[in-house]
Short mmCIF file of C-alpha atoms in Angstrom, two decimals:
data_model
loop_
_atom_site.label_atom_id
_atom_site.label_comp_id
_atom_site.label_asym_id
_atom_site.label_seq_id
_atom_site.Cartn_x
_atom_site.Cartn_y
_atom_site.Cartn_z
CA THR A 1 62.52 116.40 88.79
CA THR A 2 64.33 114.37 91.47
CA PRO A 3 67.65 113.88 91.01
CA PHE A 4 68.40 110.41 89.43
CA SER A 5 70.32 108.13 92.08
CA PRO A 6 73.07 105.80 90.35
CA PRO A 7 72.67 102.10 91.93
CA GLU A 8 74.21 100.80 94.64
CA PHE A 9 78.05 100.72 94.13
CA SER A 10 80.08 97.24 93.79
CA PRO A 11 83.74 98.08 92.41
CA HIS A 12 83.14 95.82 90.06
CA ILE A 13 80.65 96.82 88.50
CA PHE A 14 82.28 99.95 86.64
CA ARG A 15 84.25 100.07 83.53
CA LYS A 16 84.83 102.41 81.08
CA SER A 17 82.52 101.46 78.13
CA GLN A 18 79.98 101.62 81.00
CA VAL A 19 78.04 104.55 80.77
CA ILE A 20 74.64 104.13 80.36
CA MET A 21 71.94 105.43 77.92
CA PHE A 22 68.15 104.65 78.75
CA SER A 23 66.14 105.01 75.19
CA THR A 24 63.05 104.65 77.90
CA LEU A 25 64.63 107.40 79.46
CA SER A 26 64.26 111.31 78.64
CA ARG A 27 67.59 112.98 77.17
CA SER A 28 67.55 115.24 79.93
CA THR A 29 67.42 112.26 83.24
CA ALA A 30 69.88 110.18 80.82
CA ALA A 31 72.10 112.78 80.40
CA ARG A 32 71.99 113.44 84.86
CA TYR A 33 72.71 109.73 85.32
CA ASN A 34 75.72 109.55 82.99
CA LYS A 35 76.79 112.13 84.71
CA SER A 36 76.53 111.00 88.16
CA VAL A 37 77.89 107.65 87.46
CA LEU A 38 81.18 109.37 86.07
CA THR A 39 80.63 110.96 88.90
CA PHE A 40 80.76 108.13 91.51
CA LYS A 41 83.32 106.39 89.36
CA ARG A 42 85.73 109.02 89.96
CA ARG A 43 85.18 109.32 93.12
CA CYS A 44 85.69 105.28 93.95
CA PHE A 45 88.86 105.60 91.49
CA SER A 46 90.67 108.56 92.65
CA VAL A 47 94.16 108.19 94.50
CA GLY A 48 93.54 107.73 98.19
CA SER A 49 90.14 106.68 97.54
CA ALA A 50 88.79 103.07 99.84
CA PHE A 51 88.24 101.18 96.28
CA SER A 52 91.45 102.98 94.21
CA THR A 53 93.46 100.48 92.90
CA ASN A 54 96.67 101.76 94.52
CA ALA A 55 94.66 100.56 97.93
CA PRO A 56 96.29 98.76 100.19
CA LYS A 57 95.80 94.97 99.76
CA ASP A 58 93.47 93.15 102.39
CA SER A 59 94.56 89.49 102.24
CA PHE A 60 97.99 88.03 100.99
CA GLN A 61 96.89 85.19 98.21
CA PHE A 62 97.85 82.12 97.69
CA SER A 63 98.09 82.58 93.30
CA ASP A 64 101.14 85.10 94.24
CA LEU A 65 102.41 82.07 96.09
CA THR A 66 106.57 81.64 95.06
CA ILE A 67 108.70 78.23 96.79
CA GLU A 68 112.00 78.70 97.17
CA LYS A 69 113.90 75.13 97.95
CA ALA A 70 116.56 74.81 100.17
CA SER A 71 119.96 73.72 98.90
CA THR A 72 120.96 71.13 101.65
CA LEU A 73 117.71 68.99 103.79
CA LYS A 74 118.76 68.63 107.48
CA PRO A 75 118.46 64.89 108.78
CA ILE A 76 115.13 64.03 110.23
CA PRO A 77 115.79 62.84 113.75
CA PRO A 78 114.42 59.29 114.98
CA SER A 79 110.95 59.57 115.85
CA LYS A 80 111.65 58.38 119.53
CA ASP A 81 113.69 61.31 120.08
CA LEU A 82 111.77 64.25 119.09
CA LEU A 83 111.00 67.22 121.58
CA PHE A 84 108.12 69.71 121.32
CA GLY A 85 109.50 72.65 119.41
CA LYS A 86 112.96 71.24 118.77
CA ASN A 87 113.80 70.26 115.48
CA LEU A 88 112.01 72.81 112.91
CA THR A 89 111.11 71.68 109.50
CA ASP A 90 113.92 72.99 106.37
CA HIS A 91 111.49 75.49 105.28
CA MET A 92 109.18 78.45 106.22
CA PHE A 93 106.14 80.27 105.47
CA GLU A 94 106.29 84.09 105.69
CA VAL A 95 104.73 87.20 103.95
CA ASP A 96 105.16 90.94 105.30
CA TRP A 97 102.20 93.68 105.12
CA ASP A 98 102.46 97.67 105.92
CA ALA A 99 99.84 100.09 106.29
CA LYS A 100 100.19 101.90 103.22
CA GLU A 101 100.90 99.03 100.54
CA GLY A 102 98.75 95.96 102.48
CA TRP A 103 100.10 92.55 102.41
CA GLY A 104 102.59 91.65 100.33
CA LYS A 105 103.86 88.59 98.31
CA PRO A 106 103.56 85.44 100.38
CA ARG A 107 106.63 82.87 99.65
CA ILE A 108 107.91 79.98 100.74
CA VAL A 109 111.46 80.00 101.82
CA PRO A 110 114.26 78.13 103.76
CA LEU A 111 113.91 78.26 107.04
CA HIS A 112 115.78 81.41 108.57
CA ASN A 113 116.42 83.25 111.66
CA LEU A 114 114.42 86.58 111.68
CA SER A 115 116.72 89.92 111.27
CA LEU A 116 114.64 93.09 113.56
CA SER A 117 115.23 95.82 115.12
CA PRO A 118 116.39 95.93 118.80
CA ALA A 119 113.10 99.06 119.27
CA CYS A 120 110.94 95.91 117.24
CA SER A 121 107.61 96.81 118.52
CA SER A 122 107.07 93.06 118.98
CA LEU A 123 109.86 92.79 121.32
CA HIS A 124 108.85 95.48 123.76
CA TYR A 125 104.35 95.88 123.90
CA ALA A 126 103.74 91.76 122.77
CA ILE A 127 102.30 93.04 119.66
CA GLN A 128 102.23 89.62 118.76
CA CYS A 129 99.95 86.21 118.39
CA PHE A 130 99.69 83.01 117.03
CA GLU A 131 98.44 79.49 116.47
CA GLY A 132 99.13 75.99 116.94
CA LEU A 133 97.28 73.17 114.84
CA LYS A 134 99.39 69.87 113.66
CA ALA A 135 99.57 68.10 110.14
CA TYR A 136 98.75 64.15 110.44
CA LYS A 137 100.08 61.31 108.22
CA ASN A 138 98.23 58.11 107.74
CA GLU A 139 99.68 54.58 107.22
CA ASP A 140 98.80 55.32 103.22
CA GLY A 141 100.76 58.42 103.40
CA LYS A 142 97.74 60.40 103.01
CA ILE A 143 98.18 64.11 105.04
CA PHE A 144 95.40 65.68 106.72
CA LEU A 145 94.86 69.03 108.38
CA PHE A 146 92.13 69.16 111.72
CA ARG A 147 89.75 71.32 111.46
CA PRO A 148 92.39 74.37 109.81
CA ASP A 149 89.63 76.65 109.50
CA LYS A 150 89.04 77.36 113.48
CA ASN A 151 92.29 78.08 113.51
CA ALA A 152 92.38 80.55 110.74
CA GLU A 153 89.27 82.32 112.75
CA ARG A 154 90.58 82.63 115.54
CA LEU A 155 94.02 84.30 114.65
CA ASN A 156 91.96 86.84 112.35
CA SER A 157 90.73 87.39 115.87
CA SER A 158 93.20 87.71 117.93
CA THR A 159 95.54 90.22 115.23
CA HIS A 160 92.12 92.37 115.23
CA ARG A 161 92.92 92.61 119.16
CA LEU A 162 95.94 93.90 118.52
CA GLY A 163 95.25 96.24 116.03
CA LEU A 164 97.27 93.87 113.36
CA PRO A 165 96.36 93.27 109.72
CA GLN A 166 93.73 90.48 109.40
CA PHE A 167 93.52 87.88 105.94
CA ASP A 168 91.29 85.87 104.15
CA SER A 169 91.49 82.57 106.06
CA GLU A 170 91.05 80.28 102.66
CA GLU A 171 93.69 81.60 100.95
CA PHE A 172 95.93 81.43 104.63
CA ILE A 173 94.74 77.47 104.83
CA LYS A 174 95.83 77.01 101.08
CA CYS A 175 99.15 78.47 101.54
CA MET A 176 99.60 76.64 104.62
CA ALA A 177 98.45 73.25 103.11
CA GLU A 178 101.47 73.43 100.45
CA LEU A 179 104.29 74.16 103.43
CA VAL A 180 103.14 71.06 104.59
CA ARG A 181 103.67 69.39 101.32
CA VAL A 182 106.59 70.79 100.64
CA ASP A 183 108.30 69.41 103.60
CA GLU A 184 106.08 66.37 103.45
CA ARG A 185 109.24 64.09 104.85
CA TRP A 186 108.88 65.75 107.97
CA ILE A 187 105.71 64.29 108.99
CA PRO A 188 105.94 61.03 111.01
CA GLN A 189 104.08 58.37 110.42
CA GLU A 190 103.47 56.30 113.81
CA ARG A 191 100.47 56.47 115.47
CA GLY A 192 100.85 59.56 117.57
CA TYR A 193 103.13 61.46 116.02
CA SER A 194 102.67 65.09 113.43
CA LEU A 195 104.08 67.78 112.51
CA TYR A 196 102.84 70.74 114.53
CA ILE A 197 102.27 74.34 112.54
CA ARG A 198 103.13 77.23 114.60
CA PRO A 199 101.65 80.54 112.48
CA THR A 200 102.40 83.50 114.00
CA VAL A 201 102.30 87.25 113.11
CA ILE A 202 104.07 90.11 114.96
CA SER A 203 104.20 93.71 114.52
CA ASN A 204 107.71 94.16 113.50
CA ASP A 205 108.20 98.24 113.77
CA SER A 206 111.60 99.44 114.46
CA THR A 207 110.28 102.59 116.18
CA LEU A 208 109.39 102.52 120.37
CA GLY A 209 106.53 104.05 121.58
CA VAL A 210 102.90 102.13 121.73
CA ASN A 211 101.47 102.95 118.37
CA PRO A 212 99.52 101.23 115.72
CA PRO A 213 101.13 98.93 113.98
CA GLN A 214 102.48 99.74 110.76
CA LYS A 215 104.45 97.27 109.49
CA ALA A 216 104.03 93.20 110.80
CA LEU A 217 105.47 89.91 109.41
CA PHE A 218 103.45 86.93 109.36
CA TYR A 219 105.40 83.28 108.87
CA ILE A 220 104.72 80.03 109.87
CA ILE A 221 107.37 77.48 111.24
CA MET A 222 106.99 73.52 111.73
CA SER A 223 108.51 70.99 113.67
CA PRO A 224 107.52 67.04 114.07
CA VAL A 225 105.98 66.16 117.29
CA GLY A 226 105.77 63.13 119.58
CA PRO A 227 102.70 61.39 121.46
CA TYR A 228 102.11 63.92 124.76
CA PHE A 229 101.72 60.83 126.97
CA PRO A 230 105.56 58.54 125.51
CA SER A 231 104.28 56.20 128.33
CA GLY A 232 100.91 56.00 127.71
CA PHE A 233 97.76 57.48 128.64
CA ALA A 234 97.89 59.15 131.78
CA PRO A 235 96.15 61.06 134.44
CA VAL A 236 97.89 64.55 135.84
CA LYS A 237 96.97 66.36 139.15
CA LEU A 238 96.47 69.99 139.27
CA TYR A 239 97.52 72.85 141.80
CA ALA A 240 94.62 75.06 142.49
CA ASP A 241 95.82 78.91 143.68
CA PRO A 242 93.63 81.70 143.67
CA THR A 243 95.96 84.15 144.10
CA PHE A 244 96.88 83.84 140.79
CA ILE A 245 94.60 85.00 137.95
CA ARG A 246 95.05 84.08 134.11
CA ALA A 247 92.77 86.07 132.35
CA PHE A 248 90.06 89.13 133.30
CA PRO A 249 86.42 90.21 131.67
CA GLY A 250 87.64 92.48 129.03
CA GLY A 251 90.88 91.62 128.64
CA THR A 252 92.45 88.38 126.39
CA GLY A 253 91.92 85.50 127.26
CA ASN A 254 89.24 85.11 124.96
CA VAL A 255 92.75 85.31 121.71
CA LYS A 256 95.61 83.57 121.75
CA ILE A 257 98.66 85.43 122.33
CA GLY A 258 102.33 85.84 123.99
CA ALA A 259 101.00 88.74 126.70
CA ASN A 260 98.31 85.68 127.77
CA TYR A 261 101.22 83.01 128.50
CA GLY A 262 104.50 84.54 129.89
CA PRO A 263 103.00 84.71 133.01
CA THR A 264 102.11 81.72 133.23
CA ILE A 265 105.17 80.27 133.65
CA GLN A 266 105.67 81.71 137.57
CA PRO A 267 102.82 80.04 139.02
CA SER A 268 103.82 76.75 136.80
CA LEU A 269 107.49 76.56 138.13
CA GLN A 270 105.50 76.91 142.03
CA ALA A 271 102.89 73.88 141.25
CA GLN A 272 105.79 72.27 139.90
CA LYS A 273 107.29 71.83 142.96
CA LYS A 274 104.90 70.47 144.70
CA GLY A 275 104.70 67.82 142.26
CA TYR A 276 101.50 69.37 140.59
CA SER A 277 101.62 69.30 136.45
CA GLN A 278 99.93 72.02 136.01
CA VAL A 279 97.73 74.80 137.45
CA LEU A 280 94.00 75.29 137.68
CA TRP A 281 93.19 78.67 136.91
CA LEU A 282 90.42 80.19 139.46
CA PHE A 283 88.75 83.25 139.04
CA GLY A 284 86.44 85.63 141.30
CA GLU A 285 85.21 85.71 144.88
CA GLU A 286 83.49 82.38 143.79
CA GLN A 287 86.80 80.66 142.50
CA ARG A 288 84.79 79.19 139.39
CA ILE A 289 87.13 77.51 137.16
CA GLU A 290 88.48 78.76 134.42
CA GLU A 291 91.00 76.74 132.52
CA VAL A 292 94.07 74.37 133.14
CA GLY A 293 97.28 75.15 132.53
CA THR A 294 96.99 76.02 128.32
CA MET A 295 94.22 73.33 127.92
CA ASN A 296 90.14 73.67 128.66
CA LEU A 297 88.77 72.10 131.29
CA PHE A 298 85.81 69.83 131.18
CA VAL A 299 83.55 68.04 134.64
CA TYR A 300 81.85 64.96 133.98
CA TRP A 301 79.45 65.12 136.98
CA THR A 302 75.94 64.50 138.58
CA ASN A 303 74.82 67.75 139.04
CA GLU A 304 72.71 68.28 142.62
CA PHE A 305 69.32 67.64 140.50
CA GLY A 306 70.90 63.76 139.93
CA GLU A 307 71.13 64.76 136.20
CA GLU A 308 74.52 64.08 134.58
CA GLU A 309 75.92 66.74 132.77
CA LEU A 310 78.83 67.80 130.88
CA ILE A 311 80.59 70.61 131.77
CA THR A 312 83.36 73.26 130.51
CA ALA A 313 83.78 76.84 131.29
CA PRO A 314 81.00 79.50 128.95
CA LEU A 315 82.74 81.85 126.00
CA SER A 316 80.80 84.45 127.45
CA ASN A 317 83.10 86.30 129.98
CA ARG A 318 85.34 86.22 126.94
CA THR A 319 87.96 85.09 129.60
CA ILE A 320 88.16 82.13 127.95
CA LEU A 321 90.06 80.89 124.71
CA PRO A 322 87.65 79.17 122.71
CA GLY A 323 90.06 75.78 121.47
CA VAL A 324 89.37 74.29 118.60
CA THR A 325 89.26 70.85 120.73
CA ARG A 326 87.20 71.96 123.16
CA ASP A 327 84.69 73.06 120.32
CA SER A 328 85.26 69.11 118.94
CA VAL A 329 84.15 67.88 122.39
CA ILE A 330 81.69 69.33 122.85
CA HIS A 331 80.23 69.02 119.48
CA ILE A 332 81.37 65.10 119.37
CA CYS A 333 80.08 64.25 123.00
CA LYS A 334 75.98 66.36 121.38
CA GLU A 335 76.10 64.23 118.71
CA TRP A 336 76.59 61.21 121.02
CA GLY A 337 73.88 62.56 122.82
CA MET A 338 75.20 63.87 125.91
CA ASN A 339 73.69 66.50 128.22
CA VAL A 340 76.96 69.09 127.36
CA GLN A 341 76.50 72.67 129.18
CA GLU A 342 78.64 75.76 128.53
CA LYS A 343 77.80 77.30 132.08
CA ALA A 344 80.56 78.46 135.06
CA ILE A 345 80.75 75.71 138.03
CA THR A 346 82.87 76.79 140.98
CA MET A 347 85.50 74.69 142.97
CA ARG A 348 83.86 74.32 145.71
CA GLN A 349 81.02 73.18 144.26
CA VAL A 350 83.70 70.25 142.51
CA LYS A 351 85.14 69.69 146.07
CA GLN A 352 81.48 68.80 147.53
CA ALA A 353 80.91 66.85 144.66
CA SER A 354 83.81 65.21 145.27
CA ILE A 355 82.66 64.25 148.76
CA GLU A 356 79.22 62.92 147.80
CA GLY A 357 80.58 61.13 144.66
CA ARG A 358 79.12 62.89 141.67
CA ILE A 359 82.05 63.26 139.75
CA LYS A 360 82.46 60.80 137.40
CA GLU A 361 85.62 61.92 135.69
CA ILE A 362 87.51 65.81 134.57
CA PHE A 363 89.61 66.46 131.50
CA GLY A 364 91.32 69.08 130.00
CA ALA A 365 91.54 69.18 125.82
CA GLY A 366 93.76 71.02 123.88
CA THR A 367 95.79 70.68 120.58
CA ALA A 368 99.04 69.10 122.41
CA CYS A 369 97.59 66.27 124.20
CA VAL A 370 94.04 66.41 122.39
CA VAL A 371 92.07 65.01 125.98
CA CYS A 372 94.11 64.94 129.42
CA PRO A 373 92.48 63.06 132.66
CA VAL A 374 93.10 64.44 135.56
CA SER A 375 93.61 62.27 139.10
CA ALA A 376 93.36 64.64 141.56
CA ILE A 377 92.88 68.22 141.88
CA ASN A 378 94.72 70.51 145.25
CA TYR A 379 92.79 73.12 146.66
CA GLU A 380 92.73 74.79 150.15
CA GLY A 381 95.74 72.99 150.98
CA GLU A 382 94.42 69.07 150.27
CA ASP A 383 94.21 66.88 147.58
CA VAL A 384 90.51 66.55 145.63
CA SER A 385 90.21 62.94 144.68
CA ILE A 386 88.85 62.48 140.97
CA PRO A 387 88.22 59.34 139.84
CA THR A 388 90.08 58.34 136.07
CA PRO A 389 88.42 55.46 134.92
CA GLU A 390 88.82 54.24 130.84
CA GLY A 391 85.73 56.30 130.26
CA LEU A 392 84.87 59.18 128.24
CA ALA A 393 88.55 61.34 128.46
CA LYS A 394 89.51 57.59 126.71
CA LYS A 395 86.49 57.15 124.64
CA LEU A 396 86.98 60.92 123.02
CA PHE A 397 91.20 60.47 122.63
CA ASP A 398 90.41 57.72 120.72
CA HIS A 399 87.93 58.96 118.48
CA ILE A 400 89.31 62.20 117.83
CA THR A 401 92.67 60.93 117.25
CA SER A 402 91.87 58.14 114.77
CA VAL A 403 89.42 61.19 113.03
CA GLN A 404 92.93 63.23 112.72
CA ARG A 405 94.49 60.02 110.97
CA GLY A 406 91.55 59.71 108.54
CA GLU A 407 90.47 56.41 110.08
CA ILE A 408 87.02 57.71 110.64
CA LYS A 409 85.80 60.06 108.53
CA SER A 410 84.83 63.45 109.24
CA ASP A 411 84.70 66.92 107.58
CA TYR A 412 86.52 68.02 110.96
CA CYS A 413 89.82 66.00 109.07
CA LEU A 414 90.62 68.19 105.34
CA PRO A 415 93.13 65.99 103.13
CA VAL A 416 95.91 68.01 102.28
CA GLU A 417 95.34 66.85 98.49
CA ASN A 418 91.62 68.31 98.48
CA ILE A 419 92.79 72.07 99.82
CA LEU A 420 95.25 72.75 97.17
CA PRO A 421 94.63 73.28 93.50
CA ALA A 422 94.99 70.04 91.31
CA GLU A 423 97.86 71.49 89.27
CA LYS A 424 100.11 71.94 92.78
CA ILE A 425 99.93 68.44 93.87
#
């Protein structure tokens, strides 16, 4: 007779009492089936197996979250005096991971300095990644998060690229929402102000050597921030120098890791000395446009065939960070009936279009600024002039900021009270 195989395995199927005898089977066949099931159970739940109860935990859980409140609360600075990232809130989130045990239990604790070995692998080999998003409070005192699922997705992509542990996005979002709720008093209520949230994952092995992480720390800190444009919605000038390259195919330009940012500081300083706010990053002999500073770039123009297009660099080359604001701009503009294209565009094309009067607007998009118009690009020793009407960029800025505050209903905007279980509110 043909051996009888047990059904497809699910770790939730088997219990101690689930040795089955089928009256419709012969006694010998049923015996072979029961023996097969018992053997499979022993293999699955033996020490060290993939489905063992001792297997590493593949995610931390919101249900395990503990909260330790700070005994003394810091004074909150006036909104007008806020500087980006300078004033941290009273509490932080943290959870440990190690390769043997997996994720530990998450906790919200008073803000404190980290204690790291001088051999910590994240310091030596840049095995660390982070995210950036914001919490908003509207005039009614309601708190919102803007598309946190996209940040969770991108952070998991970044951890995967570095060999760091991944986690369950929903559990992360609930833990983060609880941290926001605990430090709710830090969220500015004025329009243009918000609470910046910085989730971070670092390898904290204490041994030198370029090796896969065996220990990691996931933490979240937060800081109230003011508007990107203190004096109003204002355009910036860019410096395009093909000497410096932000990212290359097969590299890490499509994930949010610290190693992508440090090398941009010196070129940015050079641009600022020349009177320009940001670097426009170019790539390849054709000098195609990649990103601007730490933002994605959009070109709104009439192409060579007389068609209006909104263009942004494609993600297919894996050199572009998949920005949450970038994705939002693309979807919103498509909903408005615009012709949006994710395709390459070169600086030479932009220069020629500017000469021919075909450029309508150019703007950056990112978490910090939402939308930032561009007035000029220095390229090959001369400024390429860019129109700055109160057109598409301003319309997008107003629309997205209204969505973020819950003033325009959208699936992009999640009330914190809807994220947390009812008993936690």
